[in-house]
Every structure is written in structure tokens, then in C-alpha cells.
Amino acid sequence: MAEVVLRRLLATVPVLLLVTAGVFALLHLTPGDPVDAMMAESADASTKESLRRELGLDRPIAVQYAAWMGRLLRGDLGRSIRNGEPVLENVSRRIRPSLQLALLAMAIALTIAFPVAIASAVRHNTGVDRLGTTFALFGICMPNFLLALLLIFVFGVTLRWLPISGYLDPLEEGWSGLRSLILPAVTLGLALAAVITRTLRSSLLEALAEDYVRTARAKGLSEWVVIRGHVLKNALIPVVTVLGLQLGTLIGGAVITEYVFALPGVGRLVVDAVFARDYPLVQGVILLIALGFIVSNLLVDLLYGYIDPRIRLR
Amino acid sequence: MVTRRDFVKSCAVASGAAVVGLRPGAAAAADGPKKGGTLRVGFYIEAATMDPHLSGSKVDRQVYHNIYEPLVTLDTRLGIKPGLAESWSQPDPKTLVFKLRRGVKFHDGTDFNAEAAKFNFDRMKTEPKSIRKGEVANIDTVEVVDAATLKVNLKKADASLLATLTDRAGMMISPKVVQERGVELGRNARGAGTGPFEFVEWVKDDHLLIKRNESYWNKQGGPYLERVRYRPIPDDTVKLQSLQGGEIDVIDYVQPRDVAAVKTDKNVMVVDVPSLADFAYQLNHGRPPFNVKALRQAVAYAIDLEQIVKGVWLNVGYPANGPIPPTSWAYDKAIPPIKRDLAKVKARLAEGGKPGGFEFTMTTNNIPLSVQEAEVIQAQLREAGITMKIRLVDASTLISDGNAKNFEMISFQWSGRPDPDGNVYQFFKTTPGTSFNWSGISHPQLDALLDRSREVSAQAERKKIFSEVTKILQDELPMIFIVHPIEPKAFSQRVQGYEAIPDGMMRFKDVWLK
Amino acid sequence: MDTSTRAFVFAEPAPAVNDRRWGALRRAARARLAPFGAAVLLAAIVVALAAPLLSPYDPLAQDLGNVLARPGRVHWLGTDNVGRDVLSRVIWGTRVSLVAGFVSVAIAAAAGGVLGMLAGYAGGRADGVVMRLMDAVLSLPPLVLALALGAVLGAGLTGVLLALGVVYTPAFARLMRGQVLSVKTRDYVEAARALGASGWWIARRHVLPNAATPIVVQASLSVAFAILAEASLSFLGLGIQPPAASWGSMINAGRGYLQQAPWIVFGPGAALFVTVVALNFVGDAIRDGLDPRLRG
């Protein structure tokens, strides 16, 4: 087991190399550099030049990349050009809201998806099923930014039930913190619920068609018992895959939601850094996100093997 | 259409009245200023650094004007009045002597005196990452005459320097804090300033907190507020809705499209602050088609400024006749903005050798208002037979292309400076290499006028010079000036005592909450 | 998760229903929706092609005296912030969105197909390199990748198409590679090989026909997401250059006016939503129709 994990992790090294090199190249090909962005209101050429020299931006790209790699191997992710703080600190500050948002969104998604998917599968091809699949379809097709704006308008401005911007940490501020996350979490969660509903419904239908289920039904067990007892566990596998993939990308990918709700999350951090050409920050965060994605994939595969012995990692 | 009378009138209203819009009637206030409360402010981004010498961003200044103080400061008519310097004199054109206020202490308890001031100027000039270098370039040496007297020796006469010292270049930081904290000052400014408020904490990406300075030297008026809390809210709509929903008390800017609606909202007060800014498009004199003056003029005559200000800016701004805004004493209302004239367009096109029109690309910033303006200009030019393509880029690319002179026509939005020189000199003076003279204009007569405007100190004479400059600019067209925007600021009804100063900085010293 | 991100992660795999009764029932249910989806899609294509004829006004014609007009008899969907007819812009926007969807997926399918075949056939080193490259692309947050690519490739629809093409390529590469691998080991292929058939001939004769099905399924499902993805990129300011508009850029431009003039957002919003839903119906139908396990 351990050697499998190790082998997988080793295999990711070339991938990470490709990712970081690719991002590095892209960033440096993009017009504009961090010094111009930082000193937007000043045309002082000599200060800009000395800043560039200090940041090593005047050296050839390959040299810069090698230098970055060298620092990385020593465990130093570098410092953000804009605020001078270590990249790791920048990220760790932003991880908490992103993580909380992701988890809350998942909780909302699962709370909605499970009953809807189960009801759809059980009452297959009835009105309930039609409603469920329609909900799932609409959730997948709804543009996320539109949903966010509608929710803000209805719940924030018209009804004034919930705060529409800013972030308060639920762990510190308790209920007000939670309130600040509800609208963004619902925006993400509804979309996620749609995907999970679809997946779960399909796999439930598939599992319900298995022989052993027919046997259980023949024995006279009610549909509910059948599902709870036998079917649900097996049907969970694809759902676990989906969730695993989503967690990996939810953290780095909720950019638009973070923008609209003014949440200080990781997604916005990366995009802002790209716009400001804050090279070390972009490099560092991309690396961490890619790493996170790979690790979460690995965990999902391991979990797979645990749930279903038939699908062990080889 | 905004007539000249209209905008002169609004200038008077905005800059003449001491306290704009908020106090129901100065004498009638039965409830006078109350102490206490936390003012919650929403800005579109958060500050970049708490060190005024290293600061390059406009939002930083908003916080600085509450915790730091400059040597001299601005009044509502952009006149210069005493700040940390009680008075000043000029024994000769190349010398400035400041008499500093006594008994002022930094928040860390150390004294503010001439030594501290000299320390600050030296740092601005010598600190490698100092962004103030260009602003204090004309300062040769600074001498401490005695604890309360500072002598500043200039390399050349510079009439604009005093105005520059009303902002970051004149702000005094505690030397002890700089020496002890070094680069940490950018994040932590505790004890560093002398202002009515002092720095408490800055939780990045979340909020910045300042609190009342109980031992503030100025015993007249405020500070009344207990604390001020700044929060970054990048989305305009969300920011406005936060204010309307009561989550915050102040926002720094209302988009033109929202102004009319917000003014009818009874929970919110809007204050129109005419700014110092000028928004324009730079034309590249170094490459076709705009190396030909006639073609530049063709485009200028094809643009309908009034339609843009009315239709895009919704009259939240004044059509521009040049780089100097109506709020400035140097503004010459006798020079009208360039008026659209399709006949003249035809004539200029023929003169420039393109009687059938021509094609070019405009590079502009990827924000809604800029895009809208570009689209309107494109339509206006199309009517005149000129084809304009729009190229949208992000802010970094815009700056980089401008600096590299990699454009034909490029958007340029300058936030403005209290002295007209700040809106003029570096943009139109012949400058080799990289500078804000993106157009590359090199006009000997213009250069001479610009230099004279700095040597001469009498305002009336400087005004005449700037009028000459404006006329040349309208002819040579290094830039096509569009608008001097108004910056509407919005407050909840609880906020009282705000005084609008045209530099757009929100100073909360005398503000209190009902 | 964000539509933006979700739109980049391709749809979940087709479920295998091995019971006849269930399969037939499901197909019946789908069959009812699929024609509706196909009809909408066809309508969209017609609208895109016939935009100059169908559009009541010039989508670029500004009327600064009549901005933000409510929907009414003169302007069925009202006017936007510079007085342009919203309906006309929605009609012309159909072109952009459909092109964005189909072309980017076509690019991805072509690039991914070639890469996948290369990887599958060459095996060994080349396979390793190609797959690592695909993994690298997949492990980046898609929006960030598209943003960076867009910034480098410059503003405009081309940049967006290429960026989306790159982002969707790994899915097709994996698919094609899987197909090649499974076909490579079949008896008749080995026989053909023994008889001296070249790799290309085998590819054309056996691999491509077999691969066509899953690729078409994947493509049909991806197009809907590609359209959503283009809208999301427009939201962040990439993509189509003004004054032309895509539905996404219209929603972005109109979002500041949501309270005053919601039709600027809902016109294109509804068009976007309906088209994506229709594409999903069609995609599902194609998937179910072509799925060999569902037949007979």
C-alpha cells in the first residue's frame, strides 16, 4: 500500500514540473510586469529599474526559473512582490475562508442532493423523478454569476435577511460568520447539488437494477430498506469521485463567487495576482493548488479501494 | 448639456461651502458632535502599504490622511493652509523655510521636530524603494535651523512643490518607528504618525482598523469617532448595496449609472466631490497615423465630448478643455472644450492625406465605463468616416504598453494633483526614455512654458502660462481630453460633519455619528 | 462549485444500465425531451446563421437619448446602457456563443484526438510524456489557465477559443488513448499487423470508427459547458472585443444595472440558459442513443 502511494506521488513530480514551468513561461510572456503595476502612478524610471534588478526581473527567464526552483527545493516559496510577505503566509491566510466556503457548499449540496436523488431513483419515471432531473439539469445549466446576483438581489437587498459582502470567520464570530457565508455557499452548493443529484441518481438506478436487489424486493422488503441497506453504499462510489474532484477544484476555482461576494479566498488571490503580475505569488499558489488537486485525487482513489475491494489500487 | 454657467456654479457649491450636504444647518444643530462609534468604510481595494514613502497606490492615501499629517494641507478651494508647519516663507526662489508646530508628538510618544522632518526628507530621497524620489527631486538639501525651523534648499525654483507637500511627500513618519521597524512599517504603522487617528491593526484582505488619538495636538473640533474600520469590497454593486443595506457607513465612489437612483434613496446621502482628475486618450506622435497632426485633429473634431459626458458619464463630470480641472485656480473657463464639427473633420482628413478616412486601434482598460466610452467614441468616429478598432487589455498591460509607447491611441486616467503642474508637466515635457509622456510630444515652445510655470510663483501669472499651455495642447493634441469626473461619495444618514476637499481624500477628523 | 469551473470539468461518465426494462423506460423518457432539445438547438443555429435577417435593429446602433428603455413594442427586450436594442444583440450574440462552443470543442477534440492516438500507439516514453502533460493541464484551476492563456494570446475571441481548446484537450486525449489501447490488443488488429498493415491504416480502419462514438458523446456534452465557460471568461473581462457582444459579456456589462434595467441581463441570460439546457438534452440523447449497452 505504502509503496503504491509513494510511486503515485513520485509520478506527480514531472507533472508539477510541467505545471510550474508552463505557468512561469505564460506569465513572462504576458505583457506588463509587477513593477509597472505597483508603480502605476509614477513614471520614475530609475526607481523602477532598481526595483526590477532587486527582484531579479532583468535576468533571462530560464535563469529566473532555475532560481525559483532552487529556492523551492530549500523549502522557500518566495515572497509576494506586492506585499512582501511570504507566499505561504498569503495562502494560509486565504485558505480558511475558501475551505469553509467549500465545506459549507458541500454540506448544502449533499443535504439537497441526497433526498432528491433517492426520491428520483425510487419514484423512477414519475412526476417526482421528472422534477428531480429537471432541478439537476437547471442547476448544471444556470450560470453561476447570474445565480449569485439574483440571490444578492432577493435576499440581501430586497428582504435584507443576509449580509451580501465580506467575510466573518464562523469559528471566531459564530452565527454572524455563518450568515456571511450562506449566500455564497448556496450559490456554489446549488450547482454542486445538481451534479451530485445526477450522479447519485444514475448510480442508484444502476444499483437498483442489480440482481441482489431484485432478490431483496422479492423477499418483500420495502424500497426504503432496500436502498438504505444495500444500494446506497454501492451507489456512493461515483459520488465520492465527484466530491473528491470538486473539493480539489472548489478551493481554487470559486473565483467568480469570491469576487461577487468579496470573500478573501484562494481563487481571488490567484486571479488578482495574475492581473498584478505578482509572479512569485502566482507560481507558489498554482503549485500548491496543483499539489492539493493531486493529493485529493490520490485520497479519492485510496478511498475507492477501501469502499470497494474490487477496485484496489494496483 | 452642461453649460459653462452650470459647472462654474457647481464648482462654487462644492468647493465654496465649508461643509457639504450633511449638516442640516450649521447653527441649527441641536445635537452637536458626539463622541464615539465605529465608522465602517468600504473601498474598492485595500491599501497596499502603510509606508507613505513607498506607496504608489491611491487607496493608501485615504488611510494616510487620517493617521499621518503632511507639513501643509489643502482647504476646500485647493488653497494651501498650515498642517504640521505653522507657517512658511521664501527668502529667495530657491529656499523654503518652514516654521514647525511645537508640542506635537508622534503616536509612539516621540517628539515631532525639525530633526524628524529632515529624517523624513532624507529618507524620501535616499531609500532605494522610495517612490517619492521624483516628487522631491527638486529638493537639494534640508537643514535643521532649530528644533522648530526647517530650511529646504531647492535645486531650481519650483512653484509646485508646496502643493506636492500636501500629500505623501510631505507626510511625517516617526523616525524611531522607521529605525526600529524597518520594512515591517509597510504592514504595521503603530505609533508612526501624528494624525487624529492612530493605526491599530491590519488584517490583510479583511479590514484595517484605526482608533482615535486621545492626545491629538489640535484641540479644535474632532476627532470624535472612536474607531474607523476600512474594508475592501471589489464589486461596485455589492459595495453600494452594502451601504444601502446598512452594513457599512461610507463608500468612496458611486458609479455614474447608480448616482441618480442612489440620490432618491432616503437612507443614503450622496456628496458630489469634483475631483482633480483628468481622463483622456494619449495619441502616439511617434507612429502612424497620429504622427500626422491633421489626422489627430480630425479625430478630435469627430468626437462629441458633450454627448460622452451626458450619455456615458451621465453628467457626473465636466467636459474637459485640457488637463486642468475646473476645481483648480488655474482653470481657464474662457477656453471651450473642442466641439464636434464634421466639416472640420473632412477638411483635416484631406489635409492629412486621408480624404476617405482611415483606420486605427484604441487600447483601453477592461472596465465597464471605459468600454462604454470606447464604444460611443467608435460610433461617433464611424459617422465621420474614421474606423476605430477597440482593444481591451487589463491594467498591467495598459501601463506596460503606454510606457513602451506600444499603442496608437490609449486610455489614460490621471487621478490628479492639487497643483496644476501635477496634471501637466511630466506629461507634455520632452522626456527621453520612459515617462508619462506616452505620446512622445516634443514641442520647444511648450517646454519653455512648462519650465516657466515652475519658476514663476505668482498665481495670476502662472494661470496665464497654463492658459497658453492649454491652447497649445488643444492644437498639438498629445492627448484628447474627455472629462473631469466627479467622484460622488455616499454616506449613511448617521454620518455628520464630512467636509469635501477636491483631492477626493476622505478625512474623518471632524466626522461624527448620529 | 462555480459554473465556471464546473464547465471545465467534463460531464460524468455515462451510466451503464444493464437491465432491459429500465433501459427501455429511460430511453423513452429521454426521447420525449430530446426532440425539444434538438428543436431549440436547431432554432439557435438558424438564428445564428440568419442573424442579419432576423435582427430588428443594427446591434451596434447606439441611441444615447433612449438608454435603458423598458421592453415594449418598439424594443421587445428594451435597450441597453447606450441605447442599443437588446433583442438584436441577443440574436447576434447567438453566433458568438455557438462558435465559442463548437469551435473550442472542435479544437480540443482534434488536438486531444491526435495526442491520444500518439500516446496510445507510441506507448512507452511518448505515452508517458503526453499523459503527464495532460495531467499538468488538468491539475491547474481551469479559469486561471484560461485567464493566463488569454492574457498571452491577446484580447479577442480567438484567444478564448484557443484557451478553452487547451483546457478541454486532456479529456479527449484520454478518451482517444483509451480507445487506441483497447483496439490495439484485439485479434484482428494483430492479424492485420502480422500481414504488414501500417499503423495509419489500422488507425483509420479500426480505431477511428470505434473512437468516434465516445468522442462524439463527449463533444456533445462539452459544447454546452464550453458556452458557459465563454460566458464566465467574459465575466472576468476576457474574450470578445467590443462593440460585438456575446451573451456572457452582455450579462457582465449589464450587471451594474440589475436593479434599474434587469432586462439587459435577463435577455441574454435566458438565451444562454435555454441553449445550454437544450444542448444538454441533445447531448444526453446522443449519449443514450449511441451507448451500445443500451441497445437491444
mmCIF file with all atom_site columns, N, CA and C in Angstrom, chain C residues 170-210:
data_model
loop_
_atom_site.group_PDB
_atom_site.id
_atom_site.type_symbol
_atom_site.label_atom_id
_atom_site.label_alt_id
_atom_site.label_comp_id
_atom_site.label_asym_id
_atom_site.label_entity_id
_atom_site.label_seq_id
_atom_site.pdbx_PDB_ins_code
_atom_site.Cartn_x
_atom_site.Cartn_y
_atom_site.Cartn_z
_atom_site.occupancy
_atom_site.B_iso_or_equiv
_atom_site.pdbx_formal_charge
_atom_site.auth_seq_id
_atom_site.auth_comp_id
_atom_site.auth_asym_id
_atom_site.auth_atom_id
_atom_site.pdbx_PDB_model_num
ATOM 1   N N  . PRO C 1 170 ? -7.303  17.583  -22.610 1.00 0.00 ? 170 PRO C N  1
ATOM 2   C CA . PRO C 1 170 ? -6.994  16.342  -21.888 1.00 0.00 ? 170 PRO C CA 1
ATOM 3   C C  . PRO C 1 170 ? -8.123  15.325  -21.909 1.00 0.00 ? 170 PRO C C  1
ATOM 4   N N  . ALA C 1 171 ? -9.352  15.793  -21.814 1.00 0.00 ? 171 ALA C N  1
ATOM 5   C CA . ALA C 1 171 ? -10.470 14.846  -21.793 1.00 0.00 ? 171 ALA C CA 1
ATOM 6   C C  . ALA C 1 171 ? -10.480 14.004  -23.059 1.00 0.00 ? 171 ALA C C  1
ATOM 7   N N  . PHE C 1 172 ? -10.314 14.673  -24.200 1.00 0.00 ? 172 PHE C N  1
ATOM 8   C CA . PHE C 1 172 ? -10.333 13.939  -25.463 1.00 0.00 ? 172 PHE C CA 1
ATOM 9   C C  . PHE C 1 172 ? -9.086  13.084  -25.642 1.00 0.00 ? 172 PHE C C  1
ATOM 10  N N  . ALA C 1 173 ? -7.965  13.581  -25.149 1.00 0.00 ? 173 ALA C N  1
ATOM 11  C CA . ALA C 1 173 ? -6.729  12.815  -25.271 1.00 0.00 ? 173 ALA C CA 1
ATOM 12  C C  . ALA C 1 173 ? -6.876  11.489  -24.537 1.00 0.00 ? 173 ALA C C  1
ATOM 13  N N  . ARG C 1 174 ? -7.410  11.602  -23.318 1.00 0.00 ? 174 ARG C N  1
ATOM 14  C CA . ARG C 1 174 ? -7.576  10.384  -22.520 1.00 0.00 ? 174 ARG C CA 1
ATOM 15  C C  . ARG C 1 174 ? -8.499  9.397   -23.218 1.00 0.00 ? 174 ARG C C  1
ATOM 16  N N  . LEU C 1 175 ? -9.572  9.942   -23.741 1.00 0.00 ? 175 LEU C N  1
ATOM 17  C CA . LEU C 1 175 ? -10.564 9.113   -24.423 1.00 0.00 ? 175 LEU C CA 1
ATOM 18  C C  . LEU C 1 175 ? -9.938  8.370   -25.595 1.00 0.00 ? 175 LEU C C  1
ATOM 19  N N  . MET C 1 176 ? -9.261  9.112   -26.439 1.00 0.00 ? 176 MET C N  1
ATOM 20  C CA . MET C 1 176 ? -8.673  8.533   -27.646 1.00 0.00 ? 176 MET C CA 1
ATOM 21  C C  . MET C 1 176 ? -7.629  7.496   -27.284 1.00 0.00 ? 176 MET C C  1
ATOM 22  N N  . ARG C 1 177 ? -6.819  7.840   -26.302 1.00 0.00 ? 177 ARG C N  1
ATOM 23  C CA . ARG C 1 177 ? -5.779  6.911   -25.875 1.00 0.00 ? 177 ARG C CA 1
ATOM 24  C C  . ARG C 1 177 ? -6.396  5.598   -25.407 1.00 0.00 ? 177 ARG C C  1
ATOM 25  N N  . GLY C 1 178 ? -7.453  5.723   -24.616 1.00 0.00 ? 178 GLY C N  1
ATOM 26  C CA . GLY C 1 178 ? -8.131  4.523   -24.147 1.00 0.00 ? 178 GLY C CA 1
ATOM 27  C C  . GLY C 1 178 ? -8.617  3.671   -25.311 1.00 0.00 ? 178 GLY C C  1
ATOM 28  N N  . GLN C 1 179 ? -9.203  4.337   -26.300 1.00 0.00 ? 179 GLN C N  1
ATOM 29  C CA . GLN C 1 179 ? -9.692  3.618   -27.466 1.00 0.00 ? 179 GLN C CA 1
ATOM 30  C C  . GLN C 1 179 ? -8.568  2.898   -28.191 1.00 0.00 ? 179 GLN C C  1
ATOM 31  N N  . VAL C 1 180 ? -7.478  3.640   -28.408 1.00 0.00 ? 180 VAL C N  1
ATOM 32  C CA . VAL C 1 180 ? -6.358  3.034   -29.129 1.00 0.00 ? 180 VAL C CA 1
ATOM 33  C C  . VAL C 1 180 ? -5.848  1.816   -28.379 1.00 0.00 ? 180 VAL C C  1
ATOM 34  N N  . LEU C 1 181 ? -5.709  1.975   -27.089 1.00 0.00 ? 181 LEU C N  1
ATOM 35  C CA . LEU C 1 181 ? -5.189  0.859   -26.290 1.00 0.00 ? 181 LEU C CA 1
ATOM 36  C C  . LEU C 1 181 ? -6.087  -0.367  -26.383 1.00 0.00 ? 181 LEU C C  1
ATOM 37  N N  . SER C 1 182 ? -7.396  -0.119  -26.335 1.00 0.00 ? 182 SER C N  1
ATOM 38  C CA . SER C 1 182 ? -8.280  -1.282  -26.339 1.00 0.00 ? 182 SER C CA 1
ATOM 39  C C  . SER C 1 182 ? -8.317  -1.935  -27.710 1.00 0.00 ? 182 SER C C  1
ATOM 40  N N  . VAL C 1 183 ? -8.196  -1.119  -28.738 1.00 0.00 ? 183 VAL C N  1
ATOM 41  C CA . VAL C 1 183 ? -8.259  -1.705  -30.089 1.00 0.00 ? 183 VAL C CA 1
ATOM 42  C C  . VAL C 1 183 ? -6.953  -2.402  -30.441 1.00 0.00 ? 183 VAL C C  1
ATOM 43  N N  . LYS C 1 184 ? -5.868  -1.802  -29.942 1.00 0.00 ? 184 LYS C N  1
ATOM 44  C CA . LYS C 1 184 ? -4.531  -2.316  -30.296 1.00 0.00 ? 184 LYS C CA 1
ATOM 45  C C  . LYS C 1 184 ? -4.384  -3.801  -29.997 1.00 0.00 ? 184 LYS C C  1
ATOM 46  N N  . THR C 1 185 ? -5.037  -4.234  -28.921 1.00 0.00 ? 185 THR C N  1
ATOM 47  C CA . THR C 1 185 ? -4.812  -5.608  -28.490 1.00 0.00 ? 185 THR C CA 1
ATOM 48  C C  . THR C 1 185 ? -5.798  -6.598  -29.105 1.00 0.00 ? 185 THR C C  1
ATOM 49  N N  . ARG C 1 186 ? -6.699  -6.097  -29.901 1.00 0.00 ? 186 ARG C N  1
ATOM 50  C CA . ARG C 1 186 ? -7.679  -7.033  -30.476 1.00 0.00 ? 186 ARG C CA 1
ATOM 51  C C  . ARG C 1 186 ? -7.026  -7.945  -31.516 1.00 0.00 ? 186 ARG C C  1
ATOM 52  N N  . ASP C 1 187 ? -7.632  -9.101  -31.650 1.00 0.00 ? 187 ASP C N  1
ATOM 53  C CA . ASP C 1 187 ? -7.059  -10.121 -32.539 1.00 0.00 ? 187 ASP C CA 1
ATOM 54  C C  . ASP C 1 187 ? -6.935  -9.648  -33.971 1.00 0.00 ? 187 ASP C C  1
ATOM 55  N N  . TYR C 1 188 ? -8.015  -9.074  -34.465 1.00 0.00 ? 188 TYR C N  1
ATOM 56  C CA . TYR C 1 188 ? -7.984  -8.742  -35.888 1.00 0.00 ? 188 TYR C CA 1
ATOM 57  C C  . TYR C 1 188 ? -6.933  -7.687  -36.197 1.00 0.00 ? 188 TYR C C  1
ATOM 58  N N  . VAL C 1 189 ? -6.659  -6.886  -35.180 1.00 0.00 ? 189 VAL C N  1
ATOM 59  C CA . VAL C 1 189 ? -5.619  -5.874  -35.389 1.00 0.00 ? 189 VAL C CA 1
ATOM 60  C C  . VAL C 1 189 ? -4.250  -6.527  -35.451 1.00 0.00 ? 189 VAL C C  1
ATOM 61  N N  . GLU C 1 190 ? -4.056  -7.470  -34.524 1.00 0.00 ? 190 GLU C N  1
ATOM 62  C CA . GLU C 1 190 ? -2.764  -8.155  -34.532 1.00 0.00 ? 190 GLU C CA 1
ATOM 63  C C  . GLU C 1 190 ? -2.589  -8.912  -35.827 1.00 0.00 ? 190 GLU C C  1
ATOM 64  N N  . ALA C 1 191 ? -3.683  -9.458  -36.300 1.00 0.00 ? 191 ALA C N  1
ATOM 65  C CA . ALA C 1 191 ? -3.616  -10.177 -37.571 1.00 0.00 ? 191 ALA C CA 1
ATOM 66  C C  . ALA C 1 191 ? -3.217  -9.221  -38.683 1.00 0.00 ? 191 ALA C C  1
ATOM 67  N N  . ALA C 1 192 ? -3.884  -8.078  -38.697 1.00 0.00 ? 192 ALA C N  1
ATOM 68  C CA . ALA C 1 192 ? -3.585  -7.105  -39.743 1.00 0.00 ? 192 ALA C CA 1
ATOM 69  C C  . ALA C 1 192 ? -2.123  -6.684  -39.671 1.00 0.00 ? 192 ALA C C  1
ATOM 70  N N  . ARG C 1 193 ? -1.679  -6.498  -38.460 1.00 0.00 ? 193 ARG C N  1
ATOM 71  C CA . ARG C 1 193 ? -0.288  -6.121  -38.245 1.00 0.00 ? 193 ARG C CA 1
ATOM 72  C C  . ARG C 1 193 ? 0.652   -7.161  -38.840 1.00 0.00 ? 193 ARG C C  1
ATOM 73  N N  . ALA C 1 194 ? 0.306   -8.427  -38.504 1.00 0.00 ? 194 ALA C N  1
ATOM 74  C CA . ALA C 1 194 ? 1.155   -9.524  -38.991 1.00 0.00 ? 194 ALA C CA 1
ATOM 75  C C  . ALA C 1 194 ? 1.216   -9.516  -40.508 1.00 0.00 ? 194 ALA C C  1
ATOM 76  N N  . LEU C 1 195 ? 0.096   -9.104  -41.108 1.00 0.00 ? 195 LEU C N  1
ATOM 77  C CA . LEU C 1 195 ? 0.047   -9.087  -42.574 1.00 0.00 ? 195 LEU C CA 1
ATOM 78  C C  . LEU C 1 195 ? 0.734   -7.847  -43.140 1.00 0.00 ? 195 LEU C C  1
ATOM 79  N N  . GLY C 1 196 ? 1.238   -6.995  -42.253 1.00 0.00 ? 196 GLY C N  1
ATOM 80  C CA . GLY C 1 196 ? 2.026   -5.874  -42.756 1.00 0.00 ? 196 GLY C CA 1
ATOM 81  C C  . GLY C 1 196 ? 1.281   -4.549  -42.865 1.00 0.00 ? 196 GLY C C  1
ATOM 82  N N  . ALA C 1 197 ? 0.073   -4.487  -42.306 1.00 0.00 ? 197 ALA C N  1
ATOM 83  C CA . ALA C 1 197 ? -0.661  -3.220  -42.392 1.00 0.00 ? 197 ALA C CA 1
ATOM 84  C C  . ALA C 1 197 ? 0.039   -2.134  -41.568 1.00 0.00 ? 197 ALA C C  1
ATOM 85  N N  . SER C 1 198 ? 0.011   -0.915  -42.083 1.00 0.00 ? 198 SER C N  1
ATOM 86  C CA . SER C 1 198 ? 0.687   0.177   -41.374 1.00 0.00 ? 198 SER C CA 1
ATOM 87  C C  . SER C 1 198 ? -0.203  0.695   -40.240 1.00 0.00 ? 198 SER C C  1
ATOM 88  N N  . GLY C 1 199 ? 0.436   1.391   -39.347 1.00 0.00 ? 199 GLY C N  1
ATOM 89  C CA . GLY C 1 199 ? -0.283  1.955   -38.204 1.00 0.00 ? 199 GLY C CA 1
ATOM 90  C C  . GLY C 1 199 ? -1.417  2.854   -38.653 1.00 0.00 ? 199 GLY C C  1
ATOM 91  N N  . TRP C 1 200 ? -1.137  3.678   -39.661 1.00 0.00 ? 200 TRP C N  1
ATOM 92  C CA . TRP C 1 200 ? -2.153  4.627   -40.122 1.00 0.00 ? 200 TRP C CA 1
ATOM 93  C C  . TRP C 1 200 ? -3.385  3.922   -40.642 1.00 0.00 ? 200 TRP C C  1
ATOM 94  N N  . TRP C 1 201 ? -3.167  2.858   -41.370 1.00 0.00 ? 201 TRP C N  1
ATOM 95  C CA . TRP C 1 201 ? -4.295  2.149   -41.956 1.00 0.00 ? 201 TRP C CA 1
ATOM 96  C C  . TRP C 1 201 ? -5.169  1.560   -40.851 1.00 0.00 ? 201 TRP C C  1
ATOM 97  N N  . ILE C 1 202 ? -4.479  1.012   -39.855 1.00 0.00 ? 202 ILE C N  1
ATOM 98  C CA . ILE C 1 202 ? -5.220  0.429   -38.731 1.00 0.00 ? 202 ILE C CA 1
ATOM 99  C C  . ILE C 1 202 ? -5.987  1.531   -38.013 1.00 0.00 ? 202 ILE C C  1
ATOM 100 N N  . ALA C 1 203 ? -5.294  2.659   -37.865 1.00 0.00 ? 203 ALA C N  1
ATOM 101 C CA . ALA C 1 203 ? -5.950  3.769   -37.177 1.00 0.00 ? 203 ALA C CA 1
ATOM 102 C C  . ALA C 1 203 ? -7.227  4.150   -37.912 1.00 0.00 ? 203 ALA C C  1
ATOM 103 N N  . ARG C 1 204 ? -7.101  4.303   -39.213 1.00 0.00 ? 204 ARG C N  1
ATOM 104 C CA . ARG C 1 204 ? -8.257  4.753   -39.972 1.00 0.00 ? 204 ARG C CA 1
ATOM 105 C C  . ARG C 1 204 ? -9.364  3.724   -39.986 1.00 0.00 ? 204 ARG C C  1
ATOM 106 N N  . ARG C 1 205 ? -8.969  2.497   -40.128 1.00 0.00 ? 205 ARG C N  1
ATOM 107 C CA . ARG C 1 205 ? -9.958  1.457   -40.365 1.00 0.00 ? 205 ARG C CA 1
ATOM 108 C C  . ARG C 1 205 ? -10.628 1.011   -39.080 1.00 0.00 ? 205 ARG C C  1
ATOM 109 N N  . HIS C 1 206 ? -9.847  0.947   -38.000 1.00 0.00 ? 206 HIS C N  1
ATOM 110 C CA . HIS C 1 206 ? -10.414 0.361   -36.784 1.00 0.00 ? 206 HIS C CA 1
ATOM 111 C C  . HIS C 1 206 ? -10.566 1.331   -35.625 1.00 0.00 ? 206 HIS C C  1
ATOM 112 N N  . VAL C 1 207 ? -9.489  2.101   -35.390 1.00 0.00 ? 207 VAL C N  1
ATOM 113 C CA . VAL C 1 207 ? -9.518  2.952   -34.198 1.00 0.00 ? 207 VAL C CA 1
ATOM 114 C C  . VAL C 1 207 ? -10.550 4.060   -34.327 1.00 0.00 ? 207 VAL C C  1
ATOM 115 N N  . LEU C 1 208 ? -10.446 4.792   -35.430 1.00 0.00 ? 208 LEU C N  1
ATOM 116 C CA . LEU C 1 208 ? -11.308 5.960   -35.558 1.00 0.00 ? 208 LEU C CA 1
ATOM 117 C C  . LEU C 1 208 ? -12.796 5.629   -35.512 1.00 0.00 ? 208 LEU C C  1
ATOM 118 N N  . PRO C 1 209 ? -13.252 4.645   -36.269 1.00 0.00 ? 209 PRO C N  1
ATOM 119 C CA . PRO C 1 209 ? -14.685 4.355   -36.205 1.00 0.00 ? 209 PRO C CA 1
ATOM 120 C C  . PRO C 1 209 ? -15.138 4.010   -34.785 1.00 0.00 ? 209 PRO C C  1
ATOM 121 N N  . ASN C 1 210 ? -14.319 3.245   -34.076 1.00 0.00 ? 210 ASN C N  1
ATOM 122 C CA . ASN C 1 210 ? -14.707 2.886   -32.715 1.00 0.00 ? 210 ASN C CA 1
ATOM 123 C C  . ASN C 1 210 ? -14.655 4.061   -31.776 1.00 0.00 ? 210 ASN C C  1
#
